[in-house]
Structures are given as structure tokens and as C-alpha cells.
Short mmCIF file of C-alpha atoms in Angstrom, two decimals:
data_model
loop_
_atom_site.label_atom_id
_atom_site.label_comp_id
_atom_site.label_asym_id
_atom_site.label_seq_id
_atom_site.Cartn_x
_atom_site.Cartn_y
_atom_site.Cartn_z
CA UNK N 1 -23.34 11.19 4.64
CA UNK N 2 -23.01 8.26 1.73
CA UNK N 3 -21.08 5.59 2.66
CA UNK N 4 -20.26 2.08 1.54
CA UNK N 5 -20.59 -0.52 3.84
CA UNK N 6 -19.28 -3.91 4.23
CA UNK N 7 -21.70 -6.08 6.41
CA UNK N 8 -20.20 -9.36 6.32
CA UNK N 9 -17.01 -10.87 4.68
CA UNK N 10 -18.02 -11.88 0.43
CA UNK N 11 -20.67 -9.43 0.44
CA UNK N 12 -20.62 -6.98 -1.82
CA UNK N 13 -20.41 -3.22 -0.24
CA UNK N 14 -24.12 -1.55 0.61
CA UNK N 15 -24.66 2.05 0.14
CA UNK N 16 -26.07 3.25 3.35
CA UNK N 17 -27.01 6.80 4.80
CA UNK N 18 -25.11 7.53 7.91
CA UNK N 19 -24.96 10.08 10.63
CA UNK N 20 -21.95 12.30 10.46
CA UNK N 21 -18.97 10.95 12.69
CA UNK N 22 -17.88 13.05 15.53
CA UNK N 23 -14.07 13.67 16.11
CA UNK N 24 -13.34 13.24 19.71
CA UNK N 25 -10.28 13.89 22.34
CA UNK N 26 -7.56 13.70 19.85
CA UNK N 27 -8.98 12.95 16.44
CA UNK N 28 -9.88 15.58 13.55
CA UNK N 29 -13.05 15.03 10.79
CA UNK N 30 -12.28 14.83 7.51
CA UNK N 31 -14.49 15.68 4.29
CA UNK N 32 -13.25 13.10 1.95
CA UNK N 33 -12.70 13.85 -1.92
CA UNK N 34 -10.80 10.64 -2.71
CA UNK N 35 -10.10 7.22 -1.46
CA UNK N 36 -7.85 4.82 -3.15
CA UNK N 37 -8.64 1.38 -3.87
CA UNK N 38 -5.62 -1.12 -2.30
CA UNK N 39 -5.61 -4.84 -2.60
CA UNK N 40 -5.42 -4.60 0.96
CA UNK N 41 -9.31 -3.91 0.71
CA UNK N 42 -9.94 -6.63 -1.55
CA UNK N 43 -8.38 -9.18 1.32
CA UNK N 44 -10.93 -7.57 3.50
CA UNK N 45 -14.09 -7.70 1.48
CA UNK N 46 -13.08 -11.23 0.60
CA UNK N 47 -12.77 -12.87 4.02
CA UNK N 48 -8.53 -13.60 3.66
CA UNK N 49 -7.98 -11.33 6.60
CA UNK N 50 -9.69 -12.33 9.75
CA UNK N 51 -11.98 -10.37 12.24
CA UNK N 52 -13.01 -6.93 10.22
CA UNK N 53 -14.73 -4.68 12.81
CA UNK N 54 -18.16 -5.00 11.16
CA UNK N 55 -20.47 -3.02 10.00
CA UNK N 56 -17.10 -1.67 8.15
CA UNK N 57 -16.54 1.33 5.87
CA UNK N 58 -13.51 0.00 3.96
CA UNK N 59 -10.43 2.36 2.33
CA UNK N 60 -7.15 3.63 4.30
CA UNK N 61 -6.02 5.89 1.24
CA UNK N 62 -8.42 8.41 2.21
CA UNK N 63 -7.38 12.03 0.96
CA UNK N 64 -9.79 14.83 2.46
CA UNK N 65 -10.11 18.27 4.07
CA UNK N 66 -9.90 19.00 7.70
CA UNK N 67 -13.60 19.80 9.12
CA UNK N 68 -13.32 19.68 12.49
CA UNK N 69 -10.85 19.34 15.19
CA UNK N 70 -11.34 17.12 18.40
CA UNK N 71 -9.90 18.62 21.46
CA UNK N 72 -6.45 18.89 22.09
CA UNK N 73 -5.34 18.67 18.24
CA UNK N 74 -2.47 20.79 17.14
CA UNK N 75 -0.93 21.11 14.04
CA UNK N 76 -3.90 21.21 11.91
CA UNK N 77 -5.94 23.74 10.58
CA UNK N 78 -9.60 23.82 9.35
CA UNK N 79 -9.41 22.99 5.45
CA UNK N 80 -5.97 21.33 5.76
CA UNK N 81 -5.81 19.24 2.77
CA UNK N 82 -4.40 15.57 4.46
CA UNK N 83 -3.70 11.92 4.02
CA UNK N 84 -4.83 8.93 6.15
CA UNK N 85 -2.76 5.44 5.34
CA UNK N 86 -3.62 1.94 6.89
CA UNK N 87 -1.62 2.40 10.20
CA UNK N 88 -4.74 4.00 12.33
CA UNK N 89 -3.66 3.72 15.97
CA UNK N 90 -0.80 2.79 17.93
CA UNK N 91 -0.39 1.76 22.09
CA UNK N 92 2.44 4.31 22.21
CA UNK N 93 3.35 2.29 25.24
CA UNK N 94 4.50 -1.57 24.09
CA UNK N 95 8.18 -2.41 23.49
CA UNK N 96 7.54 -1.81 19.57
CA UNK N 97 6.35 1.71 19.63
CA UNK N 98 9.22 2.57 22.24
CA UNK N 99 11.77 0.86 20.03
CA UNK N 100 10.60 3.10 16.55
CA UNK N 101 8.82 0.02 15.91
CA UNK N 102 5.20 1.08 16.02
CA UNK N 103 4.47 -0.95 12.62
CA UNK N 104 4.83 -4.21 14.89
CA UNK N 105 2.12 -2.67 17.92
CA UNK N 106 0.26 -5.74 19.23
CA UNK N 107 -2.69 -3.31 19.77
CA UNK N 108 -2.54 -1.65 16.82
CA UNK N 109 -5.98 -0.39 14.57
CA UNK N 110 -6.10 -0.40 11.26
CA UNK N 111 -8.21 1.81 9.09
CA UNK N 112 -11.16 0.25 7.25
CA UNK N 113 -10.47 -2.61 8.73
CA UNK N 114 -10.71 -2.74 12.70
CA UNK N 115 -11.68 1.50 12.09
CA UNK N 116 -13.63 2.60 9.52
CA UNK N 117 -12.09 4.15 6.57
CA UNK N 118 -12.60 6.03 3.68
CA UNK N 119 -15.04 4.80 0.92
CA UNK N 120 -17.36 7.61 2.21
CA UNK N 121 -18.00 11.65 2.40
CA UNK N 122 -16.83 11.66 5.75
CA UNK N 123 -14.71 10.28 8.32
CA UNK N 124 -12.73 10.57 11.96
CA UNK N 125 -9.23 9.71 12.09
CA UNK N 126 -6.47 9.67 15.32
CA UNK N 127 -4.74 13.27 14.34
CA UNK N 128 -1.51 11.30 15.49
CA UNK N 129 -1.42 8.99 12.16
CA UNK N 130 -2.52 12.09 9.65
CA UNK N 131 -0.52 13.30 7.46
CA UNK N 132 -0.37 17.06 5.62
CA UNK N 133 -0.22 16.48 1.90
CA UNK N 134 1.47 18.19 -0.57
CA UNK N 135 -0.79 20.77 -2.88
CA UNK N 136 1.48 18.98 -5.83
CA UNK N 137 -1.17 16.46 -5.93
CA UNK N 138 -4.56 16.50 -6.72
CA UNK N 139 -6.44 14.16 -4.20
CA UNK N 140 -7.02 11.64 -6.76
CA UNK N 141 -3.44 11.63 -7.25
CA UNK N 142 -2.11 11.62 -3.59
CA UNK N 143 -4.33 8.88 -2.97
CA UNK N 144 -2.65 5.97 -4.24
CA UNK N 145 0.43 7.06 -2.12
CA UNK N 146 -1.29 6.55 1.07
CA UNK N 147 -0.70 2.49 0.72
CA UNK N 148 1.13 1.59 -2.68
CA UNK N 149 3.60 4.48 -2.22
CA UNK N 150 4.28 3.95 1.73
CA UNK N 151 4.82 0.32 1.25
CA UNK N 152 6.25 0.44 -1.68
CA UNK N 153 8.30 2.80 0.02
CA UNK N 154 8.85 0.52 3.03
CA UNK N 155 9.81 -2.40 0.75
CA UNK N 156 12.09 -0.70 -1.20
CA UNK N 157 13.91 0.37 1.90
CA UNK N 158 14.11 -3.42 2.84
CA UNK N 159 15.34 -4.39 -0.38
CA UNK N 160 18.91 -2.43 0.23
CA UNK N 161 21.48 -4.10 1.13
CA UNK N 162 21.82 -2.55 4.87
CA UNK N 163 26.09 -2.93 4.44
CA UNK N 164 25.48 -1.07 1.31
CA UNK N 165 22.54 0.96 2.27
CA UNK N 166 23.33 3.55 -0.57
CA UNK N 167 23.93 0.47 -3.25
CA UNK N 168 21.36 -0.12 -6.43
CA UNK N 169 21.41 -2.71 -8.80
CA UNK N 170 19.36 -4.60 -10.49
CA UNK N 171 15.83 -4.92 -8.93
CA UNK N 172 12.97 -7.19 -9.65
CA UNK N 173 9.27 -6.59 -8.98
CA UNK N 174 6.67 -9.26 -8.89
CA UNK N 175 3.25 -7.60 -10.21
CA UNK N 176 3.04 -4.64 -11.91
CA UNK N 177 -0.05 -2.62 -10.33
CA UNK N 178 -0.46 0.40 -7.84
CA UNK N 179 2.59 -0.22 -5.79
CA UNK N 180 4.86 -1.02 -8.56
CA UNK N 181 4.18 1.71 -10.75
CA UNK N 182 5.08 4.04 -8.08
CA UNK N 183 8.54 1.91 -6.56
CA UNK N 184 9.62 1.81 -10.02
CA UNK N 185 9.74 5.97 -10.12
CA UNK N 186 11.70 5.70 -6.73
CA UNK N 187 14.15 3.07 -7.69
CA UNK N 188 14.76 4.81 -10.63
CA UNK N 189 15.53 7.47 -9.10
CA UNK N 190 18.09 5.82 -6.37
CA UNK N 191 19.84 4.06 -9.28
CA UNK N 192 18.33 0.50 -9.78
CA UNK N 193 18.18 -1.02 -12.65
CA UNK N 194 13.65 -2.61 -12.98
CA UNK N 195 13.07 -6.06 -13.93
CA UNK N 196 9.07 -6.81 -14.09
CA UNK N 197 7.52 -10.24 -14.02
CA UNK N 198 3.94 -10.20 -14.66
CA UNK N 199 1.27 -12.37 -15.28
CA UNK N 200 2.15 -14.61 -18.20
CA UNK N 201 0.51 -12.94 -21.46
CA UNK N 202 -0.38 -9.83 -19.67
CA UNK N 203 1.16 -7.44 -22.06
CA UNK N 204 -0.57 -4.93 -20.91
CA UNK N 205 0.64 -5.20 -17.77
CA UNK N 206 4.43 -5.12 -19.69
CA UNK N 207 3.72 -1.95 -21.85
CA UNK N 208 2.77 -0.57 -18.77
CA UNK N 209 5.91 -1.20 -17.06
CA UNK N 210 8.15 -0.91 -19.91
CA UNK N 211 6.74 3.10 -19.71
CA UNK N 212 7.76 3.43 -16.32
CA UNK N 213 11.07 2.64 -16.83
CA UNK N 214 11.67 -1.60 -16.59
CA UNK N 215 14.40 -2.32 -19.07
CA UNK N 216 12.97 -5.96 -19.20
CA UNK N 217 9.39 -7.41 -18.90
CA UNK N 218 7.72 -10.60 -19.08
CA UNK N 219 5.94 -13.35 -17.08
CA UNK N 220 6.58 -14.87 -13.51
CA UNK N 221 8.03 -17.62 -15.01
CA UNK N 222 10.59 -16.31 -17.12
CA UNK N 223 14.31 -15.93 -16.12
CA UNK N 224 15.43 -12.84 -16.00
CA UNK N 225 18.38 -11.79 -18.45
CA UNK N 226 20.64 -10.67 -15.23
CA UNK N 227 20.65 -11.97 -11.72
CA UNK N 228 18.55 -9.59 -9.35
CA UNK N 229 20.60 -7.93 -6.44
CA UNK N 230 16.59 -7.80 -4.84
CA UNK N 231 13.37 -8.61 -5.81
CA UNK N 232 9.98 -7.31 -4.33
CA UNK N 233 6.84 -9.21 -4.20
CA UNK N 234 3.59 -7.29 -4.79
CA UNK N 235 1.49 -10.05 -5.88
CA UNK N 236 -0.45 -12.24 -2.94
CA UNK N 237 1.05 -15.43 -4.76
CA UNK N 238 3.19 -17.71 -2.85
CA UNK N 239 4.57 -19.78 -5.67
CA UNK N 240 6.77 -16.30 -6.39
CA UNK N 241 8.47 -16.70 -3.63
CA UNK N 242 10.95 -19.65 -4.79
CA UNK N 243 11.17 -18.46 -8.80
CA UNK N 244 12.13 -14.89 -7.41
CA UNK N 245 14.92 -16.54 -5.41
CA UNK N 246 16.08 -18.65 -8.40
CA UNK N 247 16.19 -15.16 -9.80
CA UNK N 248 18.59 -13.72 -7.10
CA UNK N 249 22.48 -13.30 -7.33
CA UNK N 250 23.67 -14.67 -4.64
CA UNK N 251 23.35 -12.17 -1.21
CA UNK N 252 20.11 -11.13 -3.05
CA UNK N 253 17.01 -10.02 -0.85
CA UNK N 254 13.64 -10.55 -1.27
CA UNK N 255 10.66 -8.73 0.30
CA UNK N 256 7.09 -10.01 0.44
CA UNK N 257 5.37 -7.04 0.35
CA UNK N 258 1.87 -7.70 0.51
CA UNK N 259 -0.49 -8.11 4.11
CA UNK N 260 -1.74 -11.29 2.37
CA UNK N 261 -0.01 -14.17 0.26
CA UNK N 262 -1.34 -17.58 -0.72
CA UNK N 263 0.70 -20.41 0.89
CA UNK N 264 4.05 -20.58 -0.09
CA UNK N 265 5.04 -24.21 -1.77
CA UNK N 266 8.25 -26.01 -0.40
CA UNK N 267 11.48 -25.40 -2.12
CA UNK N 268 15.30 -26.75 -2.29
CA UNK N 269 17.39 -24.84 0.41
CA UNK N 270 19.79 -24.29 -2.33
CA UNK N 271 18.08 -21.47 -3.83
CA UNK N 272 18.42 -19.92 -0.74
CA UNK N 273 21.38 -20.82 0.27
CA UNK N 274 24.40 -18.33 -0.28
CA UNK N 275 23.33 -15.87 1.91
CA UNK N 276 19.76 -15.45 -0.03
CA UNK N 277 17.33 -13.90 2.11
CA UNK N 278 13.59 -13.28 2.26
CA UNK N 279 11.33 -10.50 4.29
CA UNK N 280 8.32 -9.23 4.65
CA UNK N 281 6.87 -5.70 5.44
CA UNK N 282 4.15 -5.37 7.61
CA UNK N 283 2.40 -2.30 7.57
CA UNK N 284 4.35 1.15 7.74
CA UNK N 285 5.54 3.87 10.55
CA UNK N 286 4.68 7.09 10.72
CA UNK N 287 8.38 7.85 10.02
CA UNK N 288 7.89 5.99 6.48
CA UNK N 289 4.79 8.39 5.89
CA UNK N 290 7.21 11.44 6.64
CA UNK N 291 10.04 10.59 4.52
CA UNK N 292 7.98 8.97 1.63
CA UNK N 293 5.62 12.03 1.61
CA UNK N 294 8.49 14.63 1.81
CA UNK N 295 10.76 12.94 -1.21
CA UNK N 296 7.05 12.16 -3.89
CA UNK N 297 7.31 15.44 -5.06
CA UNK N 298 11.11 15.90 -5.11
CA UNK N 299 11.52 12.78 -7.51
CA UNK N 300 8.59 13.47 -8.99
CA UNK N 301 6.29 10.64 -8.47
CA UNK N 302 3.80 10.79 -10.74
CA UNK N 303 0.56 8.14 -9.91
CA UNK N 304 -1.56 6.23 -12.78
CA UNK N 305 -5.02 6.39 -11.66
CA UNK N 306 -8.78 5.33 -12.75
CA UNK N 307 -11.26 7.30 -10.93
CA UNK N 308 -14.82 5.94 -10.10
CA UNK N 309 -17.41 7.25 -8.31
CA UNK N 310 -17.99 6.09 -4.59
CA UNK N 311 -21.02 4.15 -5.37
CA UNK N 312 -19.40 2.34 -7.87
CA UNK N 313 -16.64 0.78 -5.62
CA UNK N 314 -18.02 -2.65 -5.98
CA UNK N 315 -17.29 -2.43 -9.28
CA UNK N 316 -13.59 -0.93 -8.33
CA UNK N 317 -13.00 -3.93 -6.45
CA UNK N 318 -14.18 -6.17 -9.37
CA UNK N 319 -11.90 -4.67 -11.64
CA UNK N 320 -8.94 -5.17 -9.23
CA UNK N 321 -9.82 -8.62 -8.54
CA UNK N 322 -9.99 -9.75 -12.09
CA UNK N 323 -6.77 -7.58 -12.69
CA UNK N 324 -8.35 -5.19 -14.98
CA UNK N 325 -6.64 -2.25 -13.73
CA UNK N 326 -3.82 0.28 -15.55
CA UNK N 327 -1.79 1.16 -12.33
CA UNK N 328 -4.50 2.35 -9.28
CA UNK N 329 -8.35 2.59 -9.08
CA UNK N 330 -9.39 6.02 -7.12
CA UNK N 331 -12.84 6.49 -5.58
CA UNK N 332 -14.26 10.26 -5.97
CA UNK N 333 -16.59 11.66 -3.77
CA UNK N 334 -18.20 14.39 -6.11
CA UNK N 335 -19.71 17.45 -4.79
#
């Protein structure tokens, strides 16, 4: 099988030949048609998240067909069309996983990063953390929900008031990009009310949002015409994290969404004062995948995408990097 291999952190990815995986006790084989393209992966390829199991096949928003079944696998069938997100492998056992919190497993693997993942025609994956997709979709399409629409989903969750759990108001977001575009379609649809900060002078990046449904745009340093009731950080830049809470109404939450954020800079307690609050998501449950991958098609959420070959994910990344990118970049795996 191709594959795209990442030998050592700041490399770029080497197209290799590779022996077909085998699934074992518990996992299933997937032929890959899609893989997504997350920031997530650029942290990895870049060195900003320590000890990658190397050689690594990056990608965790692999969309593919069931080939093969290890033993003891129920619940799939060959030709299943299915999803395979960053969560890869769980203890089952620690205080986390017994407590619904599986997201926080000490032990935990992560695909392509300590498992390889999907920038490649094939791969194995725990049946446990696969999920069935929806035939709404075509696998370019479903795979940008694997990552940007779980946590997205995850963060939006967070950004609720839990006393008001069913309350929306007006909601910020921090980077307008894979995640975004698709948290915007939810919030919309719970009732919020999208602010978008972008990069200053990206007006791309504001169009963009503006068409998927933000009733104000403009840079990260530009107050807001209303207080935000939340705000959600997608972009791995600390400095956001004090001029979103300048932007919150008192009570206000904010979520760091991303695996990876530059340091954050020092800041007056008074902005957070008042009952201001910050968060961060890590990772996602396979309860998240469920719910998230049940209410997509109900809202409808409809995913942006760029599709690129498989060899050309170096070039993917590049584009991400340099922010060069109209919602999410999609690898293809061709015939």
C-alpha cells in the first residue's frame, strides 16, 4: 500500500511502499478513501507535541471501508463505510474510563500519533473507537467531522452555561478554519448568536465566516460590538486567551480548544474576575462521537473541503501552516 510517512519531527512526509497491516484480536482493516488534514497533524509533523511513535503514518480523520475483521469484532460488516477520530485506544480500566471520562485515560493512544493513522490506502484501527458513518456524506465530506466536528462539538458543549445548559447567546470563535466552519452550523442551530475574530486583514477568512452565518467579523484585536456569553479558541495562539476574556460579559466561558497553544502571556485578574472562566478540551469520548455523528445530518452540517491527493499531503500541510486554506484540506486516496 502507499503511505506517507513521517520519520522524524520537521521532516517533510516520505512516500513509502508498505506491507498491508493486519487487523488483530479486536481491531477491523480499513481501505481508506479519505483522510482529513487537522492542525492537530501539523503539531505533529512540526515537533510541538512530544514523543510521536516513529516511523509514523499521520491523519486521525480517516474515512474508509471495512476490509477485514479481527477476531471477536461485532457490529461491523465487510464494506461498512466508517470513521476513525484521534481517540485510538483507551485502558477501559483507570478511574477516567470508569467515571465516562475516557478522554482523560493516562494510557491512552492516539491515532497518527502514538498509532498510525490515515494518510494512506490502508489501515488497522481498535473496532472499539470506530464509528459507522452516515451515507449523507461523501467520505471527503465526513472527514473533516472526525476532529473539527467532534471537538468542535466537545467545545461547544463546554461553552454552555451548565445552570443553563439549554441557554445560547452570543458566542465568539477565535479562528475561522475546519472546526469553526462546522461549530458555527451547530450553534446556529442551538440558538447562538457567531462573533468571528480572525487574523487581522484576513478577509477572506471574514467572507468566509460571514457565509456561515457570523453576524460580525473582524480581527483578534477588535472588540466585539456585544459582550460574548462564551468564546471558543481554535487558534494555537496564547495571546487570545486574555483579549477573548476582555470580550466576555461577565459569567462568560471560554474554551481553549486546541491540543496545542503557544504560551499564554500574563494578564490583570480583573478580566477574569466576575465569575469569568476559562477551559480546555482535551481530546473527545466516544459518547461525543455518538451524539455529534447522530445530530450532523439532522442539522445539516454541511463541511467546506479542498481535496488533494495523498501524495500531495506535504503540500496540504503547507497550505494549512501558512493559513491558505477555505475551511478543511481532505486527502483522497484515488482508485
Amino acid at each position: 500500500m502507499r503511505a506517507m510517512l513521517l520519520e522524524a519531527p520537521g521532516r517533510p512526509l516520505r512516500r513509502v511502499e508498505r506491507p498491508l497491516p493486519r487487523a488483530a484480536s479486536g481491531e477491523v482493516l480499513i481501505r481508506l478513501e479519505a483522510c482529513g488534514v487537522c492542525r492537530t497533524d501539523l503539531h505533529v509533523v512540526d515537533g510541538e507535541l512530544p514523543d510521536p511513535t516513529l516511523p509514523l503514518v499521520p491523519g486521525h480523520e480517516a474515512v474508509g471501508r471495512i476490509a477485514a475483521l479481527g477476531d471477536g469484532v461485532t457490529g461491523f460488516r465487510l464494506g461498512d463505510r466508517v470513521g476513525v477520530p484521534w481517540l485510538g485506544w483507551t485502558c477501559g480500566q483507570c478511574t477516567y474510563c470508569r467515571s465516562g471520562r475516557e478522554n482523560l485515560c493516562e494510557q491512552a493512544r492516539f491515532t497518527g500519533y502514538t498509532r498510525d493513522g490515515g494518510y494512506a490506502e490502508y489501515m488497522v484501527a481498535d473496532a472499539r473507537f470506530v464509528f459507522p458513518l452516515s451515507q449523507d456524506y461523501g467520505a471527503a465530506e465526513a472527514a473533516p467531522l472526525l476532529c473539527a466536528g467532534l471537538i468542535g462539538y466537545r467545545s461547544l458543549k463546554m461553552a454552555h452555561d451548565p445552570q443553563r445548559p439549554d441557554a445560547a447567546g452570543a458566542l465568539g470563535l477565535y479562528g475561522f478554519g475546519a472546526a469553526a466552519h462546522i461549530v458555527a452550523q451547530l450553534a446556529r442551530h442551538q440558538g447562538w448568536r457567531l462573533f468571528a475574530f480572525v487574523k487581522p486583514g484576513d478577509r477572506a477568512a471574514m467572507d468566509f465566516a460571514r457565509v456561515m452565518g457570523a453576524e460580525w467579523t473582524g480581527g483578534s484585536d477588535e472588540t466585539p460590538p456585544a459582550a460574548l456569553d462564551a468564546a471558543i479558541i481554535y487558534a494555537p495562539v496564547g495571546a487570545l486567551v486574555p483579549a477573548a476574556l476582555r470580550a466576555l460579559a461577565p459569567g462568560g466561558r471560554l474554551v481553549c480548544a486546541g491540543i496545542h497553544m503557544s504560551d499564554i502571556p500574563s494578564f490583570p485578574y480583573d478580566i477574569l474576575w466576575r465569575e469569568r472562566s476559562i477551559h480546555s478540551v482535551a481530546n473527545l469520548t466516544r459518547a461525543d462521537g455518538e451524539e455529534f455523528l447522530a445530530l450532523a445530518p439532522r442539522v445539516p452540517v454541511v463541511t467546506t473541503v479542498e481535496t488533494l491527493p495523498l501524495e500531495q499531503a506535504n503540500e496540504a500541510l503547507a497550505r494549512l501552516r501558512d493559513g491558505r486554506l477555505t475551511g478543511a484540506a481532505v486527502l483522497t486516496m484515488g482508485p
